[in-house]
Coordinates of C-alpha atoms in Angstrom, one line a residue:
X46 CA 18.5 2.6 -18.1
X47 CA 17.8 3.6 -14.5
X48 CA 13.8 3.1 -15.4
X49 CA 14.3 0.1 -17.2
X50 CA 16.1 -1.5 -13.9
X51 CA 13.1 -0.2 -11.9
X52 CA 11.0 -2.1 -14.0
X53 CA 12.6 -5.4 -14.2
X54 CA 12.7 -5.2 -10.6
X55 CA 9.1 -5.0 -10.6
X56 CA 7.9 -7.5 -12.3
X57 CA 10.3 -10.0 -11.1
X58 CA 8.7 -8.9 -7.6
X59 CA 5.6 -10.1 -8.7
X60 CA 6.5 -13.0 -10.4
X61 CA 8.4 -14.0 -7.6
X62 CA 5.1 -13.1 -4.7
X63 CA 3.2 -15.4 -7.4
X64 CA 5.6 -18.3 -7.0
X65 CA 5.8 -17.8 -3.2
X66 CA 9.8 -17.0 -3.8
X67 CA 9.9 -14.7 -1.1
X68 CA 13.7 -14.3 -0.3
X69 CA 13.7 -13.2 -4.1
X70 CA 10.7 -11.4 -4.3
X71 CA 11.6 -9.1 -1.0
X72 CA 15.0 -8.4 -1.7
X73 CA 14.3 -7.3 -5.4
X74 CA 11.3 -5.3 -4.1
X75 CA 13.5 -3.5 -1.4
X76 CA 16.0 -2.3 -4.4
X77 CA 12.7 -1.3 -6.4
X78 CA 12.2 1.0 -3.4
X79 CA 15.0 2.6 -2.9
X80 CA 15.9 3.1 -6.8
X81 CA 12.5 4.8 -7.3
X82 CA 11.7 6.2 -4.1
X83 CA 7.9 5.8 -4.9
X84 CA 5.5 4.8 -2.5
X85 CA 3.6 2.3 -4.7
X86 CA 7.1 0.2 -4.1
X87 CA 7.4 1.0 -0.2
X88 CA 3.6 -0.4 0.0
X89 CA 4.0 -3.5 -2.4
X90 CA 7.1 -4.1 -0.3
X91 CA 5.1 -3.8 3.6
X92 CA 2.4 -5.9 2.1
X93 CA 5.1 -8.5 1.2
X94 CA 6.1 -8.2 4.7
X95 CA 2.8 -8.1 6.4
X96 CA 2.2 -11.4 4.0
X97 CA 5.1 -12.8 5.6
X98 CA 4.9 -11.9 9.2
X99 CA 7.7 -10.2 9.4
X100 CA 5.7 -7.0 11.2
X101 CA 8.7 -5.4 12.6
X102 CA 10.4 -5.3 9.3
X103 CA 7.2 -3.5 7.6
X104 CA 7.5 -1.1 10.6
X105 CA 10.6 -0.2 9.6
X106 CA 9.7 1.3 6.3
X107 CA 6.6 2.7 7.5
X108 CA 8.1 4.9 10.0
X109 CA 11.1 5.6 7.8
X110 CA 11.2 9.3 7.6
X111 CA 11.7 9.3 4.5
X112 CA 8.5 7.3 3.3
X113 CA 6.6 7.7 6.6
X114 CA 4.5 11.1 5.7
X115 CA 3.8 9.7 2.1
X116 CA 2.5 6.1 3.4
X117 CA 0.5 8.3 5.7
X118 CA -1.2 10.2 3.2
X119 CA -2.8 7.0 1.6
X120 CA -5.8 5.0 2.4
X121 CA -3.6 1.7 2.2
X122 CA -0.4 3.0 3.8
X123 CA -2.7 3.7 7.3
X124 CA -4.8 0.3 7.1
X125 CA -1.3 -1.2 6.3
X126 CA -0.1 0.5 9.2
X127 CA -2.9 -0.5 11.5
X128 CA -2.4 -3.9 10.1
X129 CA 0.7 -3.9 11.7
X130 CA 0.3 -2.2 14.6
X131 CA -2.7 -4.8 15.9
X132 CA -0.2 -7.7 15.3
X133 CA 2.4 -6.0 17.9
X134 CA -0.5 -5.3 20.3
X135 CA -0.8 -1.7 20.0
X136 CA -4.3 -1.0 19.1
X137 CA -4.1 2.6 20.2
X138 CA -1.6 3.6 17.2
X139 CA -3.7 1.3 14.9
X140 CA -7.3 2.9 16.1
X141 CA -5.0 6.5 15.6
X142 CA -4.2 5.3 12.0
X143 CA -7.5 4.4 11.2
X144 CA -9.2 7.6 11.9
X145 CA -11.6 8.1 8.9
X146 CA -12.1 12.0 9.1
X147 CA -8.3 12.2 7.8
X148 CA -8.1 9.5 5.2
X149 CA -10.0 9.7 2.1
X150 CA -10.9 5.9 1.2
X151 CA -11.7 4.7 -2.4
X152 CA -12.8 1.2 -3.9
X153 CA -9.6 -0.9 -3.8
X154 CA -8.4 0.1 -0.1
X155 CA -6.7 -3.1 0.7
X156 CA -3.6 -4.0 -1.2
X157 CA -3.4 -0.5 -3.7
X158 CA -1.8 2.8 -3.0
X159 CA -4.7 4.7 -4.0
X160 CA -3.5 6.4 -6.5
X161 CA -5.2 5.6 -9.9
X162 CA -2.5 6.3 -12.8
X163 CA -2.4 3.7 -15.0
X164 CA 1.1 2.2 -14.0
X165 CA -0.5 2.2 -10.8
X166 CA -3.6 0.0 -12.1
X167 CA -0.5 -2.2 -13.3
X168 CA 0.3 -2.5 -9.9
X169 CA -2.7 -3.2 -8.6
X170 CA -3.4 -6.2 -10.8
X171 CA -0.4 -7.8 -9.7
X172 CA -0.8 -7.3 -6.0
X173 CA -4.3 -8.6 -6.3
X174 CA -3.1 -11.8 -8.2
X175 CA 0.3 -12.3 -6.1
X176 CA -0.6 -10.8 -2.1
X177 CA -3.8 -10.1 -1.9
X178 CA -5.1 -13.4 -0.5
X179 CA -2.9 -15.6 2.5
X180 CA -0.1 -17.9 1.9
X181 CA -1.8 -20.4 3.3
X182 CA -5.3 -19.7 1.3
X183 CA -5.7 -19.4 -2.3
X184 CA -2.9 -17.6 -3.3
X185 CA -1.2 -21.0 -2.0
X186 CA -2.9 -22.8 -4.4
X187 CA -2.2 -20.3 -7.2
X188 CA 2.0 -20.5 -6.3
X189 CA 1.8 -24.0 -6.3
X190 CA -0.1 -24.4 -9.6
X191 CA 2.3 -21.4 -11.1
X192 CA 5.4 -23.6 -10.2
X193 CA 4.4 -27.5 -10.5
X194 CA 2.5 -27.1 -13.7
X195 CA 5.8 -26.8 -15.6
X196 CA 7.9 -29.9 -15.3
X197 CA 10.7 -29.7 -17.7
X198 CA 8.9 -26.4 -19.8
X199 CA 10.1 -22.9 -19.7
X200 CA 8.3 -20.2 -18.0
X201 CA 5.4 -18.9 -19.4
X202 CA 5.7 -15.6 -21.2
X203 CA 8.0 -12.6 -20.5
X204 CA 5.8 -9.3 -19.2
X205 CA 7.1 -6.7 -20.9
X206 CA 6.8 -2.9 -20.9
X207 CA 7.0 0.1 -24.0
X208 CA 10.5 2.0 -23.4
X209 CA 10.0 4.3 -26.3
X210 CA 9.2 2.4 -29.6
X211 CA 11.2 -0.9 -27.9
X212 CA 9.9 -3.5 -26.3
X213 CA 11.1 -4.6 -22.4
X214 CA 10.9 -7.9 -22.1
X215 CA 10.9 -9.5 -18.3
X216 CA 11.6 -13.1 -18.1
X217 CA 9.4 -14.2 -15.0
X218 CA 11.8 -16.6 -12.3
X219 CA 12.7 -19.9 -13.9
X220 CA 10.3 -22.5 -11.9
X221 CA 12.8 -25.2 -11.9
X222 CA 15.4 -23.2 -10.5
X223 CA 13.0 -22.6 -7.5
X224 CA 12.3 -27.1 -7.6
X225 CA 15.7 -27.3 -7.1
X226 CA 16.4 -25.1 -4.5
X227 CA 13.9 -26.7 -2.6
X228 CA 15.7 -30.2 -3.4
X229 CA 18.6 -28.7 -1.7
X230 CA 17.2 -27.7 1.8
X231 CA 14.8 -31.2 1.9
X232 CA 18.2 -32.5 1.8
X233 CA 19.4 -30.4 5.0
X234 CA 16.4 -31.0 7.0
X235 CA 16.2 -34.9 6.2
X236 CA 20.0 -34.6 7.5
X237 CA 19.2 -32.6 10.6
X238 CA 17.0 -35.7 11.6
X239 CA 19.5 -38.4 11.1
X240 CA 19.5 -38.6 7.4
X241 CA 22.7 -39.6 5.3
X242 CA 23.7 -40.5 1.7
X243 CA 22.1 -43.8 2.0
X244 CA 18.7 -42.7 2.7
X245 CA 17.0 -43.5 -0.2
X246 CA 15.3 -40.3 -1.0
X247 CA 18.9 -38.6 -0.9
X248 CA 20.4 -41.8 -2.8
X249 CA 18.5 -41.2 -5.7
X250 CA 18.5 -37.5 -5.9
X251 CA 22.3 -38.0 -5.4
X252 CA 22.4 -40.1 -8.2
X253 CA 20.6 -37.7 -10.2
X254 CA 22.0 -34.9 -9.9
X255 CA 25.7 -36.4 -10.1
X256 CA 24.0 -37.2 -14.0
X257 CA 22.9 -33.7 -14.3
X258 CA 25.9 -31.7 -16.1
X259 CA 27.5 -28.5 -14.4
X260 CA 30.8 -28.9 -17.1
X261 CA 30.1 -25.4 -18.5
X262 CA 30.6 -23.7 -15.4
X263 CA 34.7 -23.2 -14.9
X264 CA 35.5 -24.4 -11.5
X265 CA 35.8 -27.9 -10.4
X266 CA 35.0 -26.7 -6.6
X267 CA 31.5 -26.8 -7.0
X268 CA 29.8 -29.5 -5.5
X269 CA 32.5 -30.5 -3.2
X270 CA 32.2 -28.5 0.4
X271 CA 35.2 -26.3 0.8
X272 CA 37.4 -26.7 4.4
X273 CA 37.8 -22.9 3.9
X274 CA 34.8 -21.1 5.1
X275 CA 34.0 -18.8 2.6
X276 CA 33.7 -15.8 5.4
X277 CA 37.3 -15.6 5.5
X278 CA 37.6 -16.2 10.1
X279 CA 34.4 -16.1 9.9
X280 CA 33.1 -19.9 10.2
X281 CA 30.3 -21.1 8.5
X282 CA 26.9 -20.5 10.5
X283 CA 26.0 -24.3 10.1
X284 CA 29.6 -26.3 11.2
X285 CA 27.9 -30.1 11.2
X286 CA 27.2 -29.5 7.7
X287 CA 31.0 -29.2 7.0
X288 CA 31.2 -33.0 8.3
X289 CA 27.7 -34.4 6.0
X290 CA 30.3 -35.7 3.4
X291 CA 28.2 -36.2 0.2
X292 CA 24.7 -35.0 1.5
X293 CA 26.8 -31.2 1.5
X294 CA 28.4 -31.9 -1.9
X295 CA 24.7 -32.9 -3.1
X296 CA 23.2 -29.5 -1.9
X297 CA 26.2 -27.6 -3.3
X298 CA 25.4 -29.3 -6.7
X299 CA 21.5 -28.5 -6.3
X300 CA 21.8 -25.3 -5.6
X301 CA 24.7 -24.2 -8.1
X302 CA 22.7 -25.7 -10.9
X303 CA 19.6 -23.4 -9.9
X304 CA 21.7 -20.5 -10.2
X305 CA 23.2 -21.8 -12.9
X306 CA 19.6 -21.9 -14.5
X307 CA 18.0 -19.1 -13.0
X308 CA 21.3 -16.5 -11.6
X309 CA 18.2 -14.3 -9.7
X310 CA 17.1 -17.1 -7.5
X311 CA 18.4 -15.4 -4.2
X312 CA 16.7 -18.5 -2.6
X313 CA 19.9 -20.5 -3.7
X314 CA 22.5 -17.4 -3.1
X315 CA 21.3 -17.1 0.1
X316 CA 21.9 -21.2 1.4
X317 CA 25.1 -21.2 -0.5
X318 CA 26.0 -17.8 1.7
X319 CA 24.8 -19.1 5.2
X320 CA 26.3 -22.5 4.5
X321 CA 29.9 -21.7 3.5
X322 CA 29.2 -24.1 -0.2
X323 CA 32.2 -21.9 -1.6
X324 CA 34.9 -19.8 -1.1
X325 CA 34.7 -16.2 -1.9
X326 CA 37.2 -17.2 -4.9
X327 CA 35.3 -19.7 -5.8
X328 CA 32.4 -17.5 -6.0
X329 CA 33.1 -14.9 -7.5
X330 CA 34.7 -17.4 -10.3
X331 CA 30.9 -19.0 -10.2
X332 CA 29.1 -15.8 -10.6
X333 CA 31.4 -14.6 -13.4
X334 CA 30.3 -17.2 -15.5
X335 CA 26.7 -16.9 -15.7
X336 CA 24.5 -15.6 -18.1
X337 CA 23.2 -12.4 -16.4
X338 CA 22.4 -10.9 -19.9
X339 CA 20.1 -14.0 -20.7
X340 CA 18.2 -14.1 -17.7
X341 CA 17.3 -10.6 -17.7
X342 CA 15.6 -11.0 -21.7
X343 CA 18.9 -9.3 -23.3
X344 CA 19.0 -6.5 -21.4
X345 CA 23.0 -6.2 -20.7
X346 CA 22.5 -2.7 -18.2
X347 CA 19.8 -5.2 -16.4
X348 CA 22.2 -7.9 -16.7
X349 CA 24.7 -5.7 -15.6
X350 CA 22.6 -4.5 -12.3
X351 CA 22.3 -8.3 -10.9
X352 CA 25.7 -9.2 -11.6
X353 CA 27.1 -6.5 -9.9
X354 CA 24.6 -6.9 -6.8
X355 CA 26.0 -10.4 -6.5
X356 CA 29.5 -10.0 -6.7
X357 CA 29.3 -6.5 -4.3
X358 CA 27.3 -8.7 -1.8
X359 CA 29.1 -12.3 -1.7
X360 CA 30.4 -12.0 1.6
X361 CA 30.5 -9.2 4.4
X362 CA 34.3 -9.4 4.4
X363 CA 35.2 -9.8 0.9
X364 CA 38.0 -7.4 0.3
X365 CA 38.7 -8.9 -3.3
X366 CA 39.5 -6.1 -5.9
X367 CA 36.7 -7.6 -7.6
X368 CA 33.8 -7.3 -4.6
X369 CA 34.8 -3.6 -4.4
X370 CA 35.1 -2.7 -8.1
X371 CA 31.8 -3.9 -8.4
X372 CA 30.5 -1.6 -5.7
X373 CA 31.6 1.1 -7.1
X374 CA 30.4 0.1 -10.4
X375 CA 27.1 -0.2 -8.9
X376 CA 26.9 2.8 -7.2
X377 CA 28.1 4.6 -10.2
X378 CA 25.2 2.9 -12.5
X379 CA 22.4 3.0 -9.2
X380 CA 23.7 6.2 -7.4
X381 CA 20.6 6.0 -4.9
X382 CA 22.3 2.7 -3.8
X383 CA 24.4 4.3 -1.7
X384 CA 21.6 4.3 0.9
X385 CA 21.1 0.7 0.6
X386 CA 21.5 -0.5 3.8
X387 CA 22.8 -4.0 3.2
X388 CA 25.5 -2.4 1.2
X389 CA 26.3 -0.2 3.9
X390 CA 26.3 -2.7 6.3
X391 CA 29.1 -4.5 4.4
X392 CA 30.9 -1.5 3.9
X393 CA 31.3 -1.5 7.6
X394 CA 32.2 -5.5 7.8
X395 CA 35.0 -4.5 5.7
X396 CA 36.4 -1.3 7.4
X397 CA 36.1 -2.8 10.7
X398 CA 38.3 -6.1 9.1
X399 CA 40.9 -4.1 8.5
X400 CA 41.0 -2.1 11.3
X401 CA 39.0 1.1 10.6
X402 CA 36.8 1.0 13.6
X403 CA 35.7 4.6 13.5
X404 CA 34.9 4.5 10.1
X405 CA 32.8 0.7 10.3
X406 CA 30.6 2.7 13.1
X407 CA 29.9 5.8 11.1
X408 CA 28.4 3.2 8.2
X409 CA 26.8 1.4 11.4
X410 CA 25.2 4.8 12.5
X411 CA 24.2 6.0 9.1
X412 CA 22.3 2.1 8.1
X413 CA 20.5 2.8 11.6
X414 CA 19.5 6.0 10.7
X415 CA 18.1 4.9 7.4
X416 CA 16.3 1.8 8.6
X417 CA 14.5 4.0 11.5
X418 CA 14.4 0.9 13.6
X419 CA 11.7 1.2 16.1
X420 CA 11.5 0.4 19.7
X421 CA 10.7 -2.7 20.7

């Protein structure tokens, strides 16, 4: 089961790199890491960071004591590293890194671990087709062509993987799901620049998606912005778009119907999170009735895994039986979560809500520890 979950988790990564989904495709990658512990993930994962931009996060799991020696010992993890160190201006530690009398190179340096098994070669082929070139070059074009050359298909075919005699099969990220996302925060930026339900663009898509039917998902919420934030006292980190009226509803509708279609967009988890859409109650209603088994090609322990990562991460101060049930559920199917260090982190949002200061800073201490933040 715990291989299985691995696996999904890794090809969903890719898919998701291919699409340019990268919310998705980094957070699934950074559970692929810490469920296997291998340092094929940990580089996959920096390269999707390097990819990205995001420098100081890939320095994070570079220097992660954990992964830092075995990063270290490869060909990709030091040009990785020296990658990153040149884009924070220290050419010393990348010149250091680069030493070739230590590192013993091979054909595919760039993008590959080195190591040549052939779940490794795997790898490889789907680094080269998903990271290998910029977002802005031809893996652009490939993302765009991936996702646009679908309208109103189902994704192409499932990867799958032998488990035995059985097959594994891998649904790759529903496209649409990702089109509609996308609807949802065109929507938010048309209304940060003086856009409202009568601008045409949002008229129509209002109109359509008020056609579109969300009856089979049981909660009438949805679709309708809440005057509860769904932080509990914690307001929404947007509070204009609490006052868009129908331009909020529309983006609520959007992005519940690409969950709805696709439940491991965490594109559309995430807006719905940093806008307040729902209430936790209304969430956790939302995520209860979605086909986690389905999505994940009728794997119910995959199925199983997502649905629990949802509901034990819907909000930082969730103290619903459900949110911690499903931790513990979680932890008790994934015991190497325990060091995940957004779970920890909400761990600590919910000690410290009710009143358990000491213990909140422990979990504080211990997510620092594990993240091995540098200096600045």
């Amino acid at each position: 089961m715990h291989e299985e979950i691995v696996a999904h988790l890794r090809a969903l990564r890719a898919d998701c790199s291919r699409n340019m989904a990268w919310c998705s495709a980094l957070v699934w990658a950074e559970k692929a890491v810490i469920l296997s512990d291998s340092v094929d993930d940990v580089l996959w994962l920096v390269e999707a960071l390097v990819s990205n931009g995001q420098y100081r996060q890939a320095e994070e799991w570079l220097t992660n004591p954990r992964h830092s020696a075995k990063c270290r010992a490869t060909a990709a993890g030091r040009y990785l590293g020296s990658v990153v160190a040149m884009r924070l201006g220290r050419a010393e530690d990348a010149l250091e890194l680069l030493n070739l009398e230590n590192t013993t190179l091979d054909a595919d340096l760039i993008g590959t671990t080195g190591v040549t098994s052939a779940a490794t070669q795997t790898s490889r082929q789907q680094t080269r087709s998903g990271l290998m070139q910029t977002p802005t070059a031809n893996k652009t074009m490939g993302g765009m062509h991936s996702l646009l050359s679908l309208p109103g298909q189902t994704p192409g075919p499932a990867t799958t993987r032998k488990k035995g005699q059985a097959q594994i099969s891998v649904p790759p990220l529903n496209p649409k799901a990702l089109m509609l996302y996308m609807q949802g925060a065109a929507v938010i930026q048309l209304s940060n620049i003086g856009g409202n339900e009568m601008t045409p663009s949002i008229k129509q898509l209002n109109t359509k998606s008020n056609i579109s039917s969300l009856s089979s998902i049981d909660h009438r919420s949805v679709g309708s912005l809440s005057s509860t934030p769904m932080h509990g006292n914690r307001p929404s980190r947007n509070d204009s778009l609490a006052n868009l009226g129908n331009i909020g509803a529309l983006v609520a509708r959007l992005w519940s119907q690409a969950l709805r279609i696709e439940p491991r967009c965490w594109e559309a988890w995430t807006g719905i999170r940093e806008y307040g859409l729902m209430t936790g109650h209304e969430e956790a209603r939302f995520i209860d009735s979605l086909d986690w088994t389905g999505c994940c090609g009728g794997s119910a322990d995959v199925g199983r895994f997502f649905k629990r990562y949802c509901q034990a991460t819907q909000t930082a101060y969730s103290l619903s039986d459900m949110a911690v049930e499903a931790t513990g559920d979680l932890l008790q199917l994934c015991p190497r979560l325990i060091e995940d260090p957004t779970l920890r982190t909400i761990q600590a949002a919910r000690l410290l809500s009710i009143g358990r200061a000491k213990e909140s800073l422990e979990y504080t201490v211990r997510v620092l520890e594990y993240r091995h933040m540098p200096d600045p």
